[in-house]
Amino acid sequence: MTPRTGDTAAPRPRRGPGRPRQDEADSGPGTMERIRLAARSEFAARGYDKTSLRGIAKTAGVDASLIHHYFGSKDELFADTIELSLEPALLVPQILGAGPDGIGERLVRSFLGIWENPVGRAPLLAVIRSALTHEAAARVLRDLVLRRLLERVADELNVPDPTFRAELAASHLVGIAVLRYVVQVEPLASADPDHIIELVAPTLQRYLTEG
Amino acid sequence: MTPRTGDTAAPRPRRGPGRPRQDEADSGPGTMERIRLAARSEFAARGYDKTSLRGIAKTAGVDASLIHHYFGSKDELFADTIELSLEPALLVPQILGAGPDGIGERLVRSFLGIWENPVGRAPLLAVIRSALTHEAAARVLRDLVLRRLLERVADELNVPDPTFRAELAASHLVGIAVLRYVVQVEPLASADPDHIIELVAPTLQRYLTEG
């Protein structure tokens, strides 16, 4: 139904930051990056439901048909956007892979580090908001992103039900993000990150390492 | 600006379930209960943003001006709806008040009990969804509901920073609700509640009782 259908789709090359060359203004990797950045900004500002491909096209300065051409449906573009935003979180398996000593602290510290940076926060907020309000967005997060991320984490754990344990740890972190950064309930919203880390690290340590 | 302004507002009596008397069809407590039920159902189905007083009036079978008369603004009606939905959660201080032994387990068990009941789940989902997507809804949740609830919990705790400790416990429970009931990530979504309780209870116990 869409131009992007599995193995028959054209490869989607990435290029580093920089201004698009003139001959890329309406096609090629420069256009794709502009669409990606516009999508991230639109999804972050409006959430899944209120974001339209037309609005993204306008922000990116391209024709909407190009978005269909490169990314397929709105769902597919959203999945691409989440992956782009969650790249720092993909470091989690490396954090865990450094060994069991102190992984609870490394995990909560890196998680808060991503959220304390406003540039990283906006797209993550958009992901949480969208997944909570739109089943298609929840499906993308659940089936595409979380499953892959949590299974990579689980691979590093030596406990019973490793995926379940990883999800319990993730649930605590997600809940902290919701109350601290979204609802902004005090005193949690203004608490020193080290104070949170001190109390939460032993919890994650237990979930991820103790049988 | 609204008919409900503090001490000058008319009292809002509650009555038990039952059919409204004929003379209450367009005024009085029967109408208020119909509006409340319609509001809960509309907010649950559509979230804060997409719910209109006009839609609630239509569902309740009353004129929209009556909603303004009894409840004031949409924000005020939403606050009333949250309080109605969170009544079971107001039992939390009683759970805590029973003493420190086993409060971690009693807390997570009662929380999951509310969510496992689909009738209780829908309005709580609406609260979470709305608070995450609409600042006015987040403000109502933060300043009206959570502050009151968490301070009642904190009053029962004998630890440093009791409100902060209560919020950490709440964050874990909120995150479990998000991943289990909203995003529905497996295996957490299908896990036996007792399995969750077994692992989470010691965490809450530590936050709420250990200095």
XYZ file of C-alpha atoms in Angstrom:
422
model
C 0.000 0.000 0.000
C 2.936 2.337 0.589
C 6.141 2.900 -1.338
C 8.126 1.423 1.599
C 7.401 -2.274 1.586
C 10.146 -4.395 3.093
C 12.867 -5.729 0.855
C 11.644 -3.955 -2.238
C 12.076 -0.503 -0.652
C 14.931 1.673 -1.780
C 17.783 1.952 0.743
C 17.551 5.026 2.961
C 21.075 6.402 3.336
C 21.922 8.637 6.282
C 24.290 11.522 6.109
C 25.844 13.605 8.845
C 24.750 17.094 9.817
C 25.307 19.936 7.369
C 23.463 22.017 4.833
C 21.905 20.097 1.981
C 23.592 20.593 -1.374
C 21.573 22.541 -3.886
C 20.799 19.466 -5.962
C 19.376 17.801 -2.856
C 16.899 20.563 -2.146
C 13.974 18.500 -3.361
C 15.312 14.969 -3.325
C 17.872 12.645 -1.757
C 19.382 12.394 1.719
C 19.252 16.134 2.478
C 15.512 16.102 1.989
C 15.166 13.003 4.134
C 17.060 14.634 6.988
C 14.921 17.762 6.700
C 11.788 15.607 6.829
C 13.145 13.700 9.841
C 13.944 16.879 11.768
C 10.577 18.400 10.855
C 8.808 15.193 11.926
C 10.616 15.128 15.254
C 9.762 18.759 15.888
C 6.110 18.377 14.855
C 5.528 15.142 16.792
C 7.259 16.724 19.819
C 5.126 19.843 19.660
C 1.759 18.297 18.796
C 1.866 14.587 19.610
C 1.016 11.784 17.249
C -2.645 12.496 16.849
C -2.471 16.156 15.857
C 0.559 15.859 13.611
C -0.207 15.673 9.904
C 2.076 14.697 7.065
C 0.968 17.934 5.427
C 2.176 19.952 8.436
C 5.503 18.110 8.444
C 5.879 18.739 4.720
C 5.238 22.433 5.247
C 7.813 22.660 8.068
C 10.363 20.736 5.996
C 9.640 22.820 2.930
C 8.926 19.814 0.743
C 5.954 18.397 -1.064
C 3.923 15.932 1.020
C 4.244 13.309 -1.712
C 7.991 13.156 -0.973
C 7.256 12.059 2.605
C 5.091 9.250 1.289
C 7.832 8.360 -1.123
C 10.646 8.186 1.439
C 8.880 7.105 4.628
C 5.530 5.607 3.679
C 2.710 6.132 6.139
C 2.481 8.416 9.160
C 2.987 5.336 11.393
C 6.208 4.465 9.619
C 7.510 8.010 9.872
C 6.608 8.042 13.588
C 8.534 4.810 14.168
C 11.536 6.320 12.407
C 11.234 9.417 14.601
C 11.089 7.412 17.836
C 14.170 5.465 16.854
C 16.011 8.700 16.157
C 14.952 10.123 19.557
C 15.744 7.006 21.531
C 19.262 6.579 20.206
C 20.770 7.623 23.544
C 18.629 5.023 25.294
C 20.127 2.397 23.029
C 23.271 2.886 25.101
C 21.485 1.128 27.946
C 22.674 -2.357 26.968
C 26.232 -1.034 26.989
C 25.647 0.375 30.468
C 24.380 -3.007 31.597
C 27.093 -4.849 29.731
C 29.767 -3.151 31.837
C 28.935 -5.724 34.511
C 26.619 -6.115 37.488
C 28.474 -3.869 39.951
C 26.770 -0.488 39.998
C 24.490 -1.047 37.005
C 21.499 0.280 38.976
C 23.232 3.590 39.495
C 24.593 3.792 35.934
C 21.120 3.123 34.548
C 19.202 5.737 36.533
C 22.029 8.276 36.091
C 22.094 7.906 32.297
C 18.295 7.990 32.110
C 18.067 11.227 34.107
C 20.947 12.632 32.042
C 18.927 12.250 28.837
C 15.864 13.853 30.404
C 17.740 16.709 32.070
C 18.821 17.851 28.592
C 15.876 19.828 27.123
C 16.897 18.882 23.571
C 16.569 15.213 24.439
C 13.468 15.745 26.555
C 11.070 17.142 23.948
C 10.966 14.133 21.621
C 10.773 11.710 24.563
C 7.828 13.663 25.933
C 6.212 13.385 22.525
C 6.726 9.627 22.502
C 5.181 9.182 25.963
C 2.293 11.526 25.219
C 1.550 9.950 21.875
C 1.793 6.367 23.107
C -0.638 7.169 25.910
C -3.230 8.728 23.672
C -3.078 6.874 20.382
C -3.139 3.128 19.970
C -1.127 3.247 16.741
C 1.610 5.151 18.546
C 1.453 2.727 21.497
C 1.790 -0.182 19.074
C 4.870 1.330 17.437
C 6.475 1.938 20.836
C 5.551 -1.500 22.180
C 6.230 -3.729 19.195
C 9.089 -1.922 17.582
C 11.085 0.091 20.083
C 10.513 -1.303 23.582
C 10.629 -4.927 22.546
C 13.961 -4.462 20.832
C 15.415 -2.315 23.604
C 14.216 -4.477 26.481
C 15.351 -7.681 24.849
C 18.808 -6.248 24.378
C 18.823 -5.371 28.071
C 17.469 -8.777 29.073
C 20.257 -10.497 27.148
C 22.742 -9.023 29.617
C 20.906 -10.107 32.779
C 21.507 -13.214 34.831
C 18.203 -13.343 36.746
C 14.936 -15.248 36.386
C 12.460 -13.626 33.930
C 15.052 -11.146 32.634
C 12.648 -9.281 30.315
C 10.148 -8.901 33.144
C 12.918 -7.591 35.402
C 14.006 -5.109 32.731
C 10.397 -3.944 32.385
C 10.036 -3.404 36.129
C 13.183 -1.256 36.095
C 11.879 0.595 33.020
C 8.507 1.157 34.700
C 10.139 2.939 37.625
C 12.131 5.180 35.280
C 9.079 5.932 33.121
C 7.059 6.825 36.222
C 9.794 9.156 37.471
C 9.827 10.872 34.062
C 6.036 11.254 34.147
C 5.854 12.761 37.637
C 9.072 14.834 37.434
C 9.052 16.162 33.869
C 5.434 15.979 32.715
C 3.125 16.421 35.714
C 5.944 18.215 37.595
C 4.828 17.364 41.083
C 6.930 18.850 43.892
C 9.341 18.158 45.542
C 10.234 15.475 42.951
C 10.256 17.956 40.051
C 12.933 20.132 41.662
C 14.879 17.407 43.457
C 18.625 17.123 42.885
C 19.209 14.237 40.449
C 21.769 12.770 42.866
C 19.092 12.541 45.555
C 16.873 10.527 43.194
C 19.784 8.350 42.081
C 20.742 7.578 45.680
C 17.342 6.084 46.449
C 16.433 4.531 43.095
C 19.770 2.913 42.194
C 19.448 0.134 44.828
C 15.961 -0.680 43.499
C 17.177 -1.102 39.914
C 20.242 -2.979 41.161
C 17.987 -5.494 42.912
C 15.622 -5.940 39.931
C 18.478 -6.444 37.476
C 20.881 -8.586 39.477
C 19.251 -10.374 42.414
C 17.526 -13.706 41.865
C -16.342 34.521 36.174
C -18.284 31.318 36.879
C -21.298 30.554 39.035
C -19.101 28.465 41.381
C -16.997 30.952 43.298
C -15.937 29.703 46.707
C -18.144 30.480 49.683
C -20.861 32.098 47.677
C -21.541 28.941 45.644
C -24.644 26.919 46.387
C -23.958 23.676 48.277
C -23.712 20.631 46.036
C -25.500 17.787 47.821
C -24.783 14.196 46.813
C -27.370 11.492 46.653
C -26.990 7.758 46.295
C -27.619 5.801 43.113
C -31.160 5.558 41.800
C -33.398 7.093 39.197
C -33.881 10.821 39.454
C -37.363 11.937 40.525
C -39.384 13.590 37.803
C -38.962 17.039 39.321
C -35.190 16.549 39.263
C -35.094 15.798 35.573
C -33.718 19.240 34.780
C -32.374 20.468 38.092
C -31.063 19.387 41.469
C -28.932 16.477 42.631
C -30.229 14.002 40.039
C -29.060 16.262 37.264
C -25.699 16.780 38.946
C -25.123 13.038 39.194
C -26.088 12.603 35.544
C -23.622 15.334 34.592
C -20.909 13.727 36.748
C -21.399 10.302 35.175
C -21.510 11.798 31.688
C -18.353 13.797 32.390
C -16.509 10.737 33.676
C -17.541 8.739 30.631
C -16.658 11.524 28.150
C -13.303 12.365 29.745
C -12.501 8.637 29.899
C -13.368 8.100 26.251
C -11.873 11.256 24.762
C -9.400 12.723 27.235
C -9.419 16.278 28.517
C -8.634 18.031 25.295
C -11.307 16.553 23.070
C -14.070 16.599 25.646
C -16.490 19.498 25.355
C -19.080 20.704 27.840
C -21.531 20.546 24.942
C -20.767 16.844 24.431
C -21.149 16.143 28.132
C -24.443 18.020 28.158
C -25.684 15.937 25.237
C -24.688 12.659 26.939
C -26.285 13.754 30.199
C -29.401 14.952 28.403
C -29.235 18.419 29.927
C -28.683 21.928 28.674
C -25.013 22.987 28.662
C -25.881 26.061 30.728
C -26.765 23.744 33.628
C -23.188 22.405 33.648
C -21.870 25.935 33.919
C -24.367 26.583 36.675
C -23.451 23.565 38.812
C -19.773 23.005 38.050
C -18.380 26.186 36.537
C -15.637 25.745 33.970
C -14.432 22.637 32.163
C -11.361 22.646 34.467
C -13.552 22.605 37.548
C -15.695 19.802 36.194
C -12.541 17.839 35.336
C -11.203 18.286 38.891
C -14.525 17.030 40.243
C -14.330 14.024 37.906
C -10.792 13.129 38.981
C -11.770 13.273 42.633
C -14.692 10.961 41.927
C -12.413 8.520 40.070
C -9.654 8.585 42.638
C -11.871 7.880 45.631
C -10.445 4.360 45.973
C -6.933 5.820 46.005
C -7.954 7.969 48.934
C -7.885 4.744 50.912
C -4.100 4.812 50.605
C -3.549 6.787 53.830
C -5.636 4.196 55.653
C -3.456 1.459 54.162
C -0.383 3.297 55.367
C -1.975 4.140 58.692
C -2.286 0.454 59.539
C 1.399 0.585 60.467
C 4.774 0.042 58.848
C 4.733 -3.761 58.701
C 3.738 -4.814 55.205
C 2.683 -1.382 53.937
C 4.714 -1.876 50.758
C 2.719 -4.963 49.886
C -0.644 -3.465 50.911
C 0.046 -0.405 48.764
C 0.998 -2.176 45.523
C -1.770 -4.768 46.044
C -4.483 -2.142 46.468
C -3.145 -0.118 43.530
C -3.203 -3.120 41.187
C -6.634 -4.040 42.541
C -8.063 -0.714 41.368
C -6.455 -1.046 37.935
C -7.414 -4.708 37.446
C -11.059 -3.637 37.643
C -12.019 -2.300 34.188
C -14.641 0.019 35.708
C -11.974 1.700 37.797
C -9.391 1.596 35.041
C -11.121 3.744 32.398
C -11.297 7.002 34.365
C -7.748 6.549 35.674
C -6.525 6.070 32.118
C -8.322 9.269 31.199
C -6.617 11.130 34.031
C -3.143 9.928 33.020
C -3.738 10.564 29.329
C -5.169 14.008 29.918
C -2.493 15.094 32.368
C 0.204 14.076 29.908
C -1.270 15.982 27.004
C -2.870 19.081 28.459
C -1.233 21.494 30.860
C -4.554 22.487 32.427
C -5.262 18.846 33.209
C -1.723 18.368 34.562
C -2.217 21.393 36.790
C -5.463 20.034 38.192
C -3.825 16.672 38.883
C -0.690 18.207 40.384
C -2.103 21.043 42.462
C -5.413 19.619 43.495
C -5.327 15.853 43.598
C -1.726 14.655 43.986
C -0.710 17.323 46.462
C -3.611 16.467 48.736
C -3.182 12.709 48.344
C 0.610 12.664 48.740
C 0.540 14.942 51.759
C -1.963 12.664 53.466
C 0.397 9.770 52.772
C 3.449 11.724 53.917
C 1.746 12.514 57.220
C 1.864 8.812 58.067
C 5.555 8.296 57.271
C 8.468 8.399 59.673
C 11.311 8.909 57.172
C 13.337 11.885 55.923
C 11.631 13.860 53.095
C 8.346 11.963 53.494
C 6.601 13.659 50.545
C 9.560 12.881 48.292
C 9.487 9.259 49.467
C 5.751 9.048 48.780
C 6.346 10.448 45.291
C 9.062 7.909 44.529
C 6.668 5.121 45.519
C 3.916 6.751 43.435
C 6.261 7.065 40.451
C 6.912 3.328 40.428
C 3.186 2.570 40.569
C 2.385 5.109 37.834
C 5.092 3.629 35.613
C 3.759 0.107 36.127
C 0.280 1.343 35.157
C 1.672 3.013 32.023
C 3.629 -0.018 30.781
C 1.123 -2.689 31.880
C -2.250 -1.104 31.130
C -1.584 1.604 28.544
C 1.386 0.580 26.400
C 0.754 -3.087 27.296
C 4.293 -4.316 26.886
C 4.814 -8.044 27.416
C 5.440 -9.955 29.626
C 4.497 -7.229 32.154
C 1.024 -6.746 30.666
C 0.055 -10.396 31.217
C 2.028 -11.032 34.406
C 0.235 -12.418 37.456
C -0.379 -9.508 39.865
C 1.176 -11.576 42.671
C 4.405 -11.809 40.696
C 4.546 -8.012 40.408
C 3.637 -7.566 44.076
C 6.375 -9.950 45.186
C 9.099 -7.861 43.539
C 7.708 -4.347 43.981
C 6.507 -4.575 47.591
C 10.059 -4.543 49.069
C 10.863 -1.431 46.996
C 7.883 0.510 48.324
C 8.548 -0.808 51.820
C 12.065 0.607 51.683
C 10.995 4.000 50.301
C 8.242 4.428 52.875
C 9.873 3.102 56.020
C 13.672 3.021 55.856
C 15.657 6.126 56.760
